CSV table of C-alpha atoms in Angstrom, one decimal:
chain,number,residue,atom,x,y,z
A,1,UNK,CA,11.8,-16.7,11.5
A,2,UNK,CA,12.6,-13.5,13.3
A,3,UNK,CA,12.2,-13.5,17.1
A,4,UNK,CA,8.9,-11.8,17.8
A,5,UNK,CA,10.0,-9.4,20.3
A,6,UNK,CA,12.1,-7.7,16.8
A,7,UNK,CA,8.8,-8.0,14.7
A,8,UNK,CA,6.7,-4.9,13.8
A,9,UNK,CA,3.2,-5.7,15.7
A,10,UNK,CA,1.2,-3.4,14.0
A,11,UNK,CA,-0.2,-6.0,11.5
A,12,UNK,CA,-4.2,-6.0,11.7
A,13,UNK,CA,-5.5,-8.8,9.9
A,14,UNK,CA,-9.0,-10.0,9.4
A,15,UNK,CA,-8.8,-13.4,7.8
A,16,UNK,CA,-12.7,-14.0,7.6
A,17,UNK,CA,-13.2,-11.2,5.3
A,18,UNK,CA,-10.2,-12.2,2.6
A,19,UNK,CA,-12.5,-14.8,2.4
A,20,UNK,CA,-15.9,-13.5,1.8
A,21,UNK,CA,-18.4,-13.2,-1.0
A,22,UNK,CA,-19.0,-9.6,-2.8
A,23,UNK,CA,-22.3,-8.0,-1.8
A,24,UNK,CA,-23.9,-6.0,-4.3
A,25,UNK,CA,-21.7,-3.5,-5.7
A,26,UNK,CA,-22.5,-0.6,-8.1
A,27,UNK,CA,-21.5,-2.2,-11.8
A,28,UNK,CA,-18.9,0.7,-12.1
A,29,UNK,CA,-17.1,-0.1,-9.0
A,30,UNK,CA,-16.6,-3.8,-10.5
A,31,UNK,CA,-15.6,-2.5,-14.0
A,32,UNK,CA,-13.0,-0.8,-11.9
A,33,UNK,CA,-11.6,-4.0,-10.1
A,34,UNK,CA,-11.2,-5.8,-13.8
A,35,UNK,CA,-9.2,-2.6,-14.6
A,36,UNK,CA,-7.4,-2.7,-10.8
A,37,UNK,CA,-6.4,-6.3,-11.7
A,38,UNK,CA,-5.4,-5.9,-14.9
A,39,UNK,CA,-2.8,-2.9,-13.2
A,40,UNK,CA,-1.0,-5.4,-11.4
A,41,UNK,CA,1.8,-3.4,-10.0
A,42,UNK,CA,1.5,-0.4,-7.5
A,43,UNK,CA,3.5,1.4,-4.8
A,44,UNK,CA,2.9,3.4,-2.0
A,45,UNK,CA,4.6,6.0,0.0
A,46,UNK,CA,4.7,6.3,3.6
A,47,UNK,CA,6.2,9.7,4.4
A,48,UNK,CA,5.7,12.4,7.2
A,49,UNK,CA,7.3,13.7,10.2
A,50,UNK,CA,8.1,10.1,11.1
A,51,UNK,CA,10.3,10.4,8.4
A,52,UNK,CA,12.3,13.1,9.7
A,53,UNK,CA,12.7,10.8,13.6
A,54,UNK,CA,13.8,8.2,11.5
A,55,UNK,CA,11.6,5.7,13.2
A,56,UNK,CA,8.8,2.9,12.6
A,57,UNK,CA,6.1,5.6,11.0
A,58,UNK,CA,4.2,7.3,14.2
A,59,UNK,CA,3.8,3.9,16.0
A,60,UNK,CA,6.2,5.3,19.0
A,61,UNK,CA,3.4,7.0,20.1
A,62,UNK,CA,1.1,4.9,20.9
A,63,UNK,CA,1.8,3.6,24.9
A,64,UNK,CA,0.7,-0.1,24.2
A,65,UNK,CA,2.6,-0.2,21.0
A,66,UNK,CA,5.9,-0.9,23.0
A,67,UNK,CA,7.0,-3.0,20.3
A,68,UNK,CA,8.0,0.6,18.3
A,69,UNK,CA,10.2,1.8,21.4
A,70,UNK,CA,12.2,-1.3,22.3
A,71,UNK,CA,14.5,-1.4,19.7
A,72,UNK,CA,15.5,2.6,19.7
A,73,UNK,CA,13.2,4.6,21.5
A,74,UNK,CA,13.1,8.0,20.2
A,75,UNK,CA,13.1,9.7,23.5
A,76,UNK,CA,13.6,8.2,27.1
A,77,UNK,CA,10.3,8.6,27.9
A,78,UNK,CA,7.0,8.6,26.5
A,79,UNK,CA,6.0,11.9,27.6
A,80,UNK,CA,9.0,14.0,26.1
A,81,UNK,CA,8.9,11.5,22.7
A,82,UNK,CA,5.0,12.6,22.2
A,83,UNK,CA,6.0,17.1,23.3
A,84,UNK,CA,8.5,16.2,20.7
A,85,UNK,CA,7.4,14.6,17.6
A,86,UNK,CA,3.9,16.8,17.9
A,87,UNK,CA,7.0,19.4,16.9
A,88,UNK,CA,8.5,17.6,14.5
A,89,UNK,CA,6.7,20.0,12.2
A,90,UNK,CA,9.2,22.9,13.1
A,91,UNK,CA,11.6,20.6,11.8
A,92,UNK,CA,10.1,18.5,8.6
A,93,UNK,CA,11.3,20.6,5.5
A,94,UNK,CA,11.2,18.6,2.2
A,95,UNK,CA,13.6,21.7,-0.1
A,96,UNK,CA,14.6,18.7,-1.8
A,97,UNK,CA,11.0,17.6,-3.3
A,98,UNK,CA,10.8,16.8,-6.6
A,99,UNK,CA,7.2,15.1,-7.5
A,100,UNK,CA,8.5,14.6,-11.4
A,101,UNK,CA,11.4,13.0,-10.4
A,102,UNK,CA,9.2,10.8,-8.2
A,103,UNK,CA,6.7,10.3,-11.3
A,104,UNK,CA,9.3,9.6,-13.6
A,105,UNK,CA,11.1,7.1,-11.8
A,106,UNK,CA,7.9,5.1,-10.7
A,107,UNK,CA,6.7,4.8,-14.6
A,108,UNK,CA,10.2,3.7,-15.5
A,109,UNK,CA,10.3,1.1,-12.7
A,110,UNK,CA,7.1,-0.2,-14.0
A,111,UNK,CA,4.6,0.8,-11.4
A,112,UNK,CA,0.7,1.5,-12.6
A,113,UNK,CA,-0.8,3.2,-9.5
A,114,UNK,CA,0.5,5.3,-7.0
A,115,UNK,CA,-1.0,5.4,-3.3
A,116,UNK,CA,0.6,8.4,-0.9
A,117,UNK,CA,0.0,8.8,2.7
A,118,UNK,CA,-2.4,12.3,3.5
A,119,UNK,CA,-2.4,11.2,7.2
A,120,UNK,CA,-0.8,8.7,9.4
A,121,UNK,CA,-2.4,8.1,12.6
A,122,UNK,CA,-0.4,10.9,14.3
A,123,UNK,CA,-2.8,13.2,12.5
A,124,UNK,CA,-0.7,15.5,10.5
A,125,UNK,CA,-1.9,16.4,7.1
A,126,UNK,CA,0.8,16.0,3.9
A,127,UNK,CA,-1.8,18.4,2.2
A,128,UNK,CA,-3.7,21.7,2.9
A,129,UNK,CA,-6.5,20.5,4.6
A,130,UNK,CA,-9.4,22.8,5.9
A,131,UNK,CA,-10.1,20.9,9.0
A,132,UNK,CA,-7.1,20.7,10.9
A,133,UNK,CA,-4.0,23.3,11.7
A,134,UNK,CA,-1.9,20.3,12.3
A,135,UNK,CA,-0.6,19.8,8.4
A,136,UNK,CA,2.3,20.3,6.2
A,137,UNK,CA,0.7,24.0,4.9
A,138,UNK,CA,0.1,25.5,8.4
A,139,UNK,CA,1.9,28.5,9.5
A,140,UNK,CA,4.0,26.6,12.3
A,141,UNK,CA,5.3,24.2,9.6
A,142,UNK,CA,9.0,24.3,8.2
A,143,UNK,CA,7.1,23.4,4.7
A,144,UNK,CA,4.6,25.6,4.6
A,145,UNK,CA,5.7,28.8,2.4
A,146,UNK,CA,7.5,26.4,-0.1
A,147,UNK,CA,5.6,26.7,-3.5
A,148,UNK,CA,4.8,23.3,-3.5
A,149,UNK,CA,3.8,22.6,0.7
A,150,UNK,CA,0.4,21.4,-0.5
A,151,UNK,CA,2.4,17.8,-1.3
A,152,UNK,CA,-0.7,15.6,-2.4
A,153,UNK,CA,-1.4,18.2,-5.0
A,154,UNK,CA,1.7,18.4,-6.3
A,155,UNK,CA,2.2,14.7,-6.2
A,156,UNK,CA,-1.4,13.6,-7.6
A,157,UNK,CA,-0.6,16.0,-10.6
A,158,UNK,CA,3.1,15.0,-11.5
A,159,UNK,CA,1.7,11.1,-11.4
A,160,UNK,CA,-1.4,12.1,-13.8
A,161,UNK,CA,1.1,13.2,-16.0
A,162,UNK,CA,2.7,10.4,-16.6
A,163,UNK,CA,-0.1,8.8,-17.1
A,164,UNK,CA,-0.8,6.9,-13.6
A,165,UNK,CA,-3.6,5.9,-11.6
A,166,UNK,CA,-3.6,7.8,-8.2
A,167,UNK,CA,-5.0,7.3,-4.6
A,168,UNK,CA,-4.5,8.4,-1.3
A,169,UNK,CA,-3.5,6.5,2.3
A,170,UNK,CA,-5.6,7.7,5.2
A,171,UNK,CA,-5.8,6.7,8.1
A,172,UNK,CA,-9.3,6.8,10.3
A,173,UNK,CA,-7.6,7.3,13.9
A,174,UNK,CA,-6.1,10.6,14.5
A,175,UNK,CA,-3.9,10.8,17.5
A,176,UNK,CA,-3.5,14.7,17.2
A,177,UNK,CA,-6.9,15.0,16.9
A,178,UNK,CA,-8.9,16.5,19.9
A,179,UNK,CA,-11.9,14.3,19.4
A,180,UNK,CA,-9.7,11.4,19.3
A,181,UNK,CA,-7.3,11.4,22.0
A,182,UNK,CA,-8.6,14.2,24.2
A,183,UNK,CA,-6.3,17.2,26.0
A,184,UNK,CA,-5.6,16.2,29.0
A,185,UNK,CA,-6.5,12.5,28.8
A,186,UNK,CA,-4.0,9.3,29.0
A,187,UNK,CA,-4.5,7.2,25.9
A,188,UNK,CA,-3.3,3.7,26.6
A,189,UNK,CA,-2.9,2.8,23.0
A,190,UNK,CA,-4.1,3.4,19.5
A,191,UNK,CA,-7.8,3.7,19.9
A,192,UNK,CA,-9.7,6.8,20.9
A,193,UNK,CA,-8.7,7.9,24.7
A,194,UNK,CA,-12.2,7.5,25.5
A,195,UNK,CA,-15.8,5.3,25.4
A,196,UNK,CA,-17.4,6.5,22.5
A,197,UNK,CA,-20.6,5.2,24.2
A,198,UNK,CA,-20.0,7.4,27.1
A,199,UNK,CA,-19.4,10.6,25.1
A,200,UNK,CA,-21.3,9.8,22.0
A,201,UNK,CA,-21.5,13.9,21.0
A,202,UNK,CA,-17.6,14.0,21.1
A,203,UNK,CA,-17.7,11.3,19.1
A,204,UNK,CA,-19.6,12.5,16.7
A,205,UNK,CA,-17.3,15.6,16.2
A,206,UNK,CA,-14.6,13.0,15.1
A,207,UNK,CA,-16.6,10.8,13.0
A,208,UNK,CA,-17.6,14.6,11.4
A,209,UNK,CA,-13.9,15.5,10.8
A,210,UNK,CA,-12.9,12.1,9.6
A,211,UNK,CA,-15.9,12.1,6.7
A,212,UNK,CA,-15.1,16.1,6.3
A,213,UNK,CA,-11.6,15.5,5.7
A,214,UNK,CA,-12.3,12.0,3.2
A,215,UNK,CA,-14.7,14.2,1.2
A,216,UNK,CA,-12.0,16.9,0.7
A,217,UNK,CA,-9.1,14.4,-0.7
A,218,UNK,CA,-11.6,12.9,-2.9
A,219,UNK,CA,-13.2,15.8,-3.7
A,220,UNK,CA,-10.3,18.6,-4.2
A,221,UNK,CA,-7.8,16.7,-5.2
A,222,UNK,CA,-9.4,14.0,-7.7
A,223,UNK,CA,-10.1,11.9,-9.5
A,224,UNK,CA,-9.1,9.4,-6.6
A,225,UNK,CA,-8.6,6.3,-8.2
A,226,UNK,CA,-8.5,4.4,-4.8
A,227,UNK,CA,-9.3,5.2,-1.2
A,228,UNK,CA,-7.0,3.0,1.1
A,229,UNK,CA,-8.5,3.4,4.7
A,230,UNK,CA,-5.8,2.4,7.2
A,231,UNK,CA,-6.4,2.0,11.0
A,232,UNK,CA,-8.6,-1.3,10.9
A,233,UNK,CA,-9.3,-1.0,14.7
A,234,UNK,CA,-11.6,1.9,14.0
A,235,UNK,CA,-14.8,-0.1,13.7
A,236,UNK,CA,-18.1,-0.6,15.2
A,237,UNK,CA,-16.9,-3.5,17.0
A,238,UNK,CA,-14.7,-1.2,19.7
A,239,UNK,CA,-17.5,1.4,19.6
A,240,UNK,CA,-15.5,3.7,17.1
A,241,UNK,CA,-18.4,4.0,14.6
A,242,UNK,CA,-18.0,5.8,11.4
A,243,UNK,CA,-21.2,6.0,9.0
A,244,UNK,CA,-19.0,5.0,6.3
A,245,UNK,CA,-22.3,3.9,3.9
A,246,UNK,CA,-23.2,7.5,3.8
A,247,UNK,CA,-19.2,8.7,3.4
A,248,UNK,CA,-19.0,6.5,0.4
A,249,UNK,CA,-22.0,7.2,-1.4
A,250,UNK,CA,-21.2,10.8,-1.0
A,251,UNK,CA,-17.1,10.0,-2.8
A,252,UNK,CA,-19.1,8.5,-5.4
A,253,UNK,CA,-21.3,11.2,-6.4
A,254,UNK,CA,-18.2,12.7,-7.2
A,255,UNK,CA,-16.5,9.7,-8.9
A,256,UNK,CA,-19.0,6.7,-9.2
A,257,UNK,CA,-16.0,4.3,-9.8
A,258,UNK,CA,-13.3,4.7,-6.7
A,259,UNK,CA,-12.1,2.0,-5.0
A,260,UNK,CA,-12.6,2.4,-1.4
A,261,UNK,CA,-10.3,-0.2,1.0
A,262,UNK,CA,-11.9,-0.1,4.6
A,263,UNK,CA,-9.1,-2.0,5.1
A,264,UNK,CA,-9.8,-5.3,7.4
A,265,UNK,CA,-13.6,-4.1,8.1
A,266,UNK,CA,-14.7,-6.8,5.3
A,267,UNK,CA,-18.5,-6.1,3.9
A,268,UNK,CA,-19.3,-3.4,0.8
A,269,UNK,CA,-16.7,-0.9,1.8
A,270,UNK,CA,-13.1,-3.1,1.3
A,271,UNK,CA,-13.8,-3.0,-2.6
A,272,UNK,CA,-10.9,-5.6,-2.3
A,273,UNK,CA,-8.4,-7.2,0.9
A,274,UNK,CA,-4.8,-6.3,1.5
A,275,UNK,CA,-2.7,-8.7,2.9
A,276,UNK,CA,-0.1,-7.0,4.8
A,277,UNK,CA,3.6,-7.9,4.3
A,278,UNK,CA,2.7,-11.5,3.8
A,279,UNK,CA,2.0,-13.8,0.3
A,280,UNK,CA,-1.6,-15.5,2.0
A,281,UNK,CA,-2.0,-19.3,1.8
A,282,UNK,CA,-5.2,-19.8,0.7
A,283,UNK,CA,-5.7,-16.8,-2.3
A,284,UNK,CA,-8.7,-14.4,-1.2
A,285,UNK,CA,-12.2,-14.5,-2.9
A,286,UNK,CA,-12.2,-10.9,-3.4
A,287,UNK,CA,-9.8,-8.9,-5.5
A,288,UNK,CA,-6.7,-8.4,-4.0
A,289,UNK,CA,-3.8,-6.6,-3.4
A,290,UNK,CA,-0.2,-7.7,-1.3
A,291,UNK,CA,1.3,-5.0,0.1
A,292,UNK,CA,5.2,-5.6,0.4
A,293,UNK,CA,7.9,-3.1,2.1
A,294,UNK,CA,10.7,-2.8,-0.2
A,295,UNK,CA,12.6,-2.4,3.0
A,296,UNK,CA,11.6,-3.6,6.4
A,297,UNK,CA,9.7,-0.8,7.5
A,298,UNK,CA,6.7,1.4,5.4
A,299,UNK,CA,8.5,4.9,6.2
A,300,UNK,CA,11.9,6.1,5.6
A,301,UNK,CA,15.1,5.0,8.8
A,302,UNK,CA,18.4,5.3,8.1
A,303,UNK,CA,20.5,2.6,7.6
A,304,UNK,CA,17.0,0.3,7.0
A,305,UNK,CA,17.1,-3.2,6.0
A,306,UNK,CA,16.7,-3.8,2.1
A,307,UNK,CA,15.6,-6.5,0.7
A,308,UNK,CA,17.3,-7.9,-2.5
A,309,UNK,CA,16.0,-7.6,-5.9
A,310,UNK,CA,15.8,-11.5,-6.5
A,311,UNK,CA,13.4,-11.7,-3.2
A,312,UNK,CA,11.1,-8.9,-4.4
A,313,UNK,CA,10.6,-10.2,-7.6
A,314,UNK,CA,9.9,-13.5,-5.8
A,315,UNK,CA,7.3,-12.5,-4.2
A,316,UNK,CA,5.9,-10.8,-7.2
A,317,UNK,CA,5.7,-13.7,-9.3
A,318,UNK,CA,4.1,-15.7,-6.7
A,319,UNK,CA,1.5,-13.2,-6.1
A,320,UNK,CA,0.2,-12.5,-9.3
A,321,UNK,CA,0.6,-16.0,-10.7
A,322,UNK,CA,-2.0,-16.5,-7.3
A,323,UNK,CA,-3.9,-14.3,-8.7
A,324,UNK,CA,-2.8,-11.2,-6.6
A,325,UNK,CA,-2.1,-7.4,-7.3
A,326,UNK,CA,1.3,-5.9,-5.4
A,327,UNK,CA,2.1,-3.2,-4.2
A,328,UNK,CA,5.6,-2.1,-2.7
A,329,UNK,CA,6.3,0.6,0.0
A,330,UNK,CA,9.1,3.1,-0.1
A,331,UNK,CA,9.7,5.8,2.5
A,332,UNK,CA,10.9,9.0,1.1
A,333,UNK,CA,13.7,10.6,3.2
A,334,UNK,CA,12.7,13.8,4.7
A,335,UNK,CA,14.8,16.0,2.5
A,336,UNK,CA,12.3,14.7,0.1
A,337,UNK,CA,13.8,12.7,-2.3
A,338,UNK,CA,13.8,8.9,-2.7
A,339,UNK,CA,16.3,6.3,-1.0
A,340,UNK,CA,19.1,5.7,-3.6
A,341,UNK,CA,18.3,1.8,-2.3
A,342,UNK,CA,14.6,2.0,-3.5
A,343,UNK,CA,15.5,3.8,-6.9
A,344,UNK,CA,18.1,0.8,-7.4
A,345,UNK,CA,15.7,-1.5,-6.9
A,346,UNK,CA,13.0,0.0,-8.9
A,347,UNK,CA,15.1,0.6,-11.8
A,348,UNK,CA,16.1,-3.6,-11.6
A,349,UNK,CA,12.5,-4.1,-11.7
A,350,UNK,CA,12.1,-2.0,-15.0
A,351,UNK,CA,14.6,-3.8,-16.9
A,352,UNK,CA,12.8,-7.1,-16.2
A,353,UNK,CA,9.1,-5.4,-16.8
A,354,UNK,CA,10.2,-4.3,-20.4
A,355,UNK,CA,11.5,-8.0,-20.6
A,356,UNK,CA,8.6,-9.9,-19.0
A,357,UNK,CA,5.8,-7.5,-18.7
A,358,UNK,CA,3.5,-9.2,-21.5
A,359,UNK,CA,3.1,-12.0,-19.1
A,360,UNK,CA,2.2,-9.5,-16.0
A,361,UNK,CA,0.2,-6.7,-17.4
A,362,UNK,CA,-3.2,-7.2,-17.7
A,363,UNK,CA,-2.9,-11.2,-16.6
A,364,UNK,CA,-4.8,-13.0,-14.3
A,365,UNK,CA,-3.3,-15.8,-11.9
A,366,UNK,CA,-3.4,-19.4,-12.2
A,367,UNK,CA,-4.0,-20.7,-8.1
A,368,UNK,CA,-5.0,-23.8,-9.2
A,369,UNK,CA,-1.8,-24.9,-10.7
A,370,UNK,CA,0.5,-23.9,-7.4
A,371,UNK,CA,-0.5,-27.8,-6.4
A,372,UNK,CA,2.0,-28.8,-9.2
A,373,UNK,CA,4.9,-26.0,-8.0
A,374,UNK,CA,3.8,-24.1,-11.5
A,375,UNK,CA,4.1,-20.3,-11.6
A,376,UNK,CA,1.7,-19.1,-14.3
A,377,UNK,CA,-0.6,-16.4,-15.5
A,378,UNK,CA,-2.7,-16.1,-18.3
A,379,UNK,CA,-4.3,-14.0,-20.9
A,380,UNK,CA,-7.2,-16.0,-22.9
A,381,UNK,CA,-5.8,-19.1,-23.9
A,382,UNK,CA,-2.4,-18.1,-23.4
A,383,UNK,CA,0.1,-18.7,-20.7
A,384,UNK,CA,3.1,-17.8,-19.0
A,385,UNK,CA,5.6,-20.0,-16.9
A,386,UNK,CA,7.8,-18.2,-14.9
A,387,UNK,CA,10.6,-19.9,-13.9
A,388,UNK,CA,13.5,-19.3,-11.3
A,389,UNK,CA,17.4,-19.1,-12.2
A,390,UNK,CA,18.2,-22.1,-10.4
A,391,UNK,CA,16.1,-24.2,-11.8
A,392,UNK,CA,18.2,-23.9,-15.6
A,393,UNK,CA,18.3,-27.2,-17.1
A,394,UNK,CA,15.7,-29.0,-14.9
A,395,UNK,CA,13.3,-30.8,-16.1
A,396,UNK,CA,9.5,-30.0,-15.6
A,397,UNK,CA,6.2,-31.4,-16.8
A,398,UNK,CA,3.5,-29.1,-18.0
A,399,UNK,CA,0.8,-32.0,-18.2
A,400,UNK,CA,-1.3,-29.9,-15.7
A,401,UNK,CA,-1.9,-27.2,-18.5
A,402,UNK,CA,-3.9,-28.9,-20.7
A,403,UNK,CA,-3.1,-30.3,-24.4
A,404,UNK,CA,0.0,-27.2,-25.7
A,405,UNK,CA,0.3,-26.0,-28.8
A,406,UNK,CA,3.2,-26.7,-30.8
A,407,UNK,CA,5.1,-23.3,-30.0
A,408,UNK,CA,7.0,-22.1,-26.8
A,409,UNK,CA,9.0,-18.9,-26.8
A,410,UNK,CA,11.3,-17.9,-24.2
A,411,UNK,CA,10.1,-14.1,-23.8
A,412,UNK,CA,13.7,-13.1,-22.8
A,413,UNK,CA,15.7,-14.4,-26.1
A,414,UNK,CA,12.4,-15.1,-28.5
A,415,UNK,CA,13.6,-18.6,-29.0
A,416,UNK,CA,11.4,-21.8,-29.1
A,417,UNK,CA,11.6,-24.4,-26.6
A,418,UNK,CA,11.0,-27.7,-27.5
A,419,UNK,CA,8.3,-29.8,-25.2
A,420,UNK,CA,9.0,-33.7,-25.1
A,421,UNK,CA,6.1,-35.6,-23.8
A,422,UNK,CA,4.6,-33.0,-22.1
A,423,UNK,CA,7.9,-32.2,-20.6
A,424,UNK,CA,10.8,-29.1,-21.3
A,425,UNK,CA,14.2,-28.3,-19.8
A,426,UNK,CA,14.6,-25.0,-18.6
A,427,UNK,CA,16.6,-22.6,-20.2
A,428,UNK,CA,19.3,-20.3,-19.2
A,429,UNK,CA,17.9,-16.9,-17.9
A,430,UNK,CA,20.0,-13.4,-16.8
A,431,UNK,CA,17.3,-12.5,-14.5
A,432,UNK,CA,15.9,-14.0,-11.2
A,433,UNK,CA,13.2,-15.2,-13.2
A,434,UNK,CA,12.4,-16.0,-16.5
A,435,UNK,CA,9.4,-16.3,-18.8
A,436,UNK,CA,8.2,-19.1,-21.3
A,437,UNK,CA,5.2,-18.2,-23.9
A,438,UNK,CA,2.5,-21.4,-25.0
A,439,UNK,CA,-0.9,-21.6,-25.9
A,440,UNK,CA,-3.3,-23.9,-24.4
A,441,UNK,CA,-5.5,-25.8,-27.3
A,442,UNK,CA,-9.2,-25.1,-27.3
């Protein structure tokens, strides 16, 4: 386990609500969670001017956040690193943006459904919107006469293309924002800089911008297949309402079957729960969705910490055979194109998708046999055993299925493996994982 004082501390979970019941949900909402499930594999980018610091997203400036600044402050002090990165925008100039490329690369590693950050909580726009002069299109921006400046339109229509669902990162704080962290004021940390309850009509100018600026995404730059609603801590609880019943009703008058993710806030608005950077213990009730850094951190920093192909795919297999959706994060670099890193990776993992994806596309997981250290999904009365490389040539009992069919094919070579009282040995596999094909007798 890393020593806490290196971990990122910007986790917000809510446990409870990975653990509660559906309420009532418009029937096109749930068609749309059979479809989310039956997706399976996602990614998500986190880019902005973080990208261009090179550090943890905009979680340096927060003051409580400390954790952000220990290990490489961007600037010696907290005053200068906040002047400065509310400039970065001077400075952030993608020339290198390419949204095909991106498209391309994300069918071809396997990917479904694409998620990109509009706003981080430093509050600058990756698209043109109306309601803020703090955005990748305003005049003061490095971007904003390039052809393509208004990126979420550019990168919504390059995905559609190629045939993929899209959806848009947002998060509800908005440090830029003057109805959020006031001019003048000393915000101690990530919420607003004041008592909504004490200034309940400033208040309501952000909660106004926030649902202005929500409507626009879903509106101009549909159809939003997902709305992922980042910054968990803005809830009723700390006073920071936002009349999200009436936002939501209003994004689905314009498409009556978006997923909205009030991510940790639990109740009719998280459509389904995202475990953050962690495989959970006890799988969810609701639909859900693991979201997994390729690296160690969401956005793009030099010389950032991969992980290796053989742990991603890990935790892929153990999250869908739990019954689990993933989706990974790459950072884009600030030139705009894609970490050589993340591209290798993604192009491992669609080798082993055109091998294996039978068994992941349009599965469901099999919890109840993770007592018994089996990896499985299943379509109807098939199944699918994944299996690791080391375990070649063990032994392992598949009593727990049920009565098997005759017939097991190893997906990767399309030979049959024979079963022995209830029993196979595992064959040889090239990958980190391989597959094995049976039917279940009715």
């Amino acid at each position: 386990m890393t020593d806490k004082a290196k971990q990122r501390q910007d986790i917000v979970e809510n446990l409870a609500t990975q653990q509660e019941d559906y309420q009532d949900l418009p029937q096109a909402v749930l068609d749309k969670l059979s479809w989310f499930q039956d997706q399976k594999l996602g990614i998500i980018f986190h880019w902005g001017l973080y990208s261009q610091a090179g550090i943890v997203e905009s979680w340096q400036l927060s003051k409580e956040d400390d954790w952000a600044r220990k290990h490489g402050a961007w600037r010696k002090d907290l005053t200068t690193l906040r002047h400065d990165y509310w400039n970065l925008n001077r400075e952030f100039n993608p020339v290198n943006f390419n949204p095909s490329d991106w498209a391309k690369a994300v069918k071809a590693a396997g990917f479904k459904y694409m998620l990109f950050t509009t706003k981080h909580h430093d509050g600058f726009s990756m698209y043109d919107t109306k309601y803020s002069n703090y955005k990748i299109t305003s005049a003061d921006s490095a971007f904003h006469d390039n052809p393509q400046a208004d990126l979420l339109r550019f990168i919504n229509d390059a995905f559609r293309k190629e045939g993929m669902a899209t959806g848009a990162y947002y998060s509800k704080a908005d440090w830029h924002c003057p109805y959020y962290w006031e001019p003048g004021s000393d915000p101690k940390g990530r919420y607003a800089s004041y008592n909504p309850k004490e200034k309940p009509e400033l208040w309501h100018k952000f909660s106004n911008f926030v649902e202005n600026q929500l409507l626009e995404i879903c509106q101009n730059y549909g159809p939003i297949d997902i709305l992922w609603l980042d910054g968990g801590w803005v809830n009723s609880e700390n006073n920071e309402y936002l009349p999200m019943a009436e936002i939501v009703q209003k994004i689905w008058q314009q498409k009556p079957d978006t997923l909205i993710v009030d991510r940790t806030i639990g109740g009719k608005y998280e459509n389904y729960v995202t475990p953050e950077q962690k495989i959970p213990d006890v799988p969810p009730k609701k639909v859900w969705e693991s979201n997994i850094t390729l690296a160690k951190n969401w956005g793009y920093v030099p010389h950032d910490q991969y992980k290796s192909f053989a742990e991603i795919l890990k935790n892929i297999v153990k999250i869908i055979s739990l019954g689990g959706n993933v989706i990974l994060g790459v950072g884009p670099k600030p030139d705009g194109t894609l970490p050589k890193k993340a591209l290798a990776l993604m192009q491992e993992l669609g080798t082993w998708l055109k091998v294996f994806g039978e068994a992941v596309y349009g599965s469901r997981g099999c919890p109840e046999l993770a007592p018994a250290n089996l990896l499985v999904t299943k379509k109807g009365q098939t199944r699918y055993l994944f299996f690791a490389k080391d375990e070649v040539g063990q032994k392992v009992s598949l009593a727990s299925l049920g009565q098997i069919e005759d017939t097991i094919i190893n997906l990767e070579t399309g030979n049959l493996i024979k079963i022995i009282a209830d029993t196979i040995t595992i064959p040889q596999t090239k990958y980190p994982y391989g597959v094995l094909k049976l039917k279940i007798k009715e």
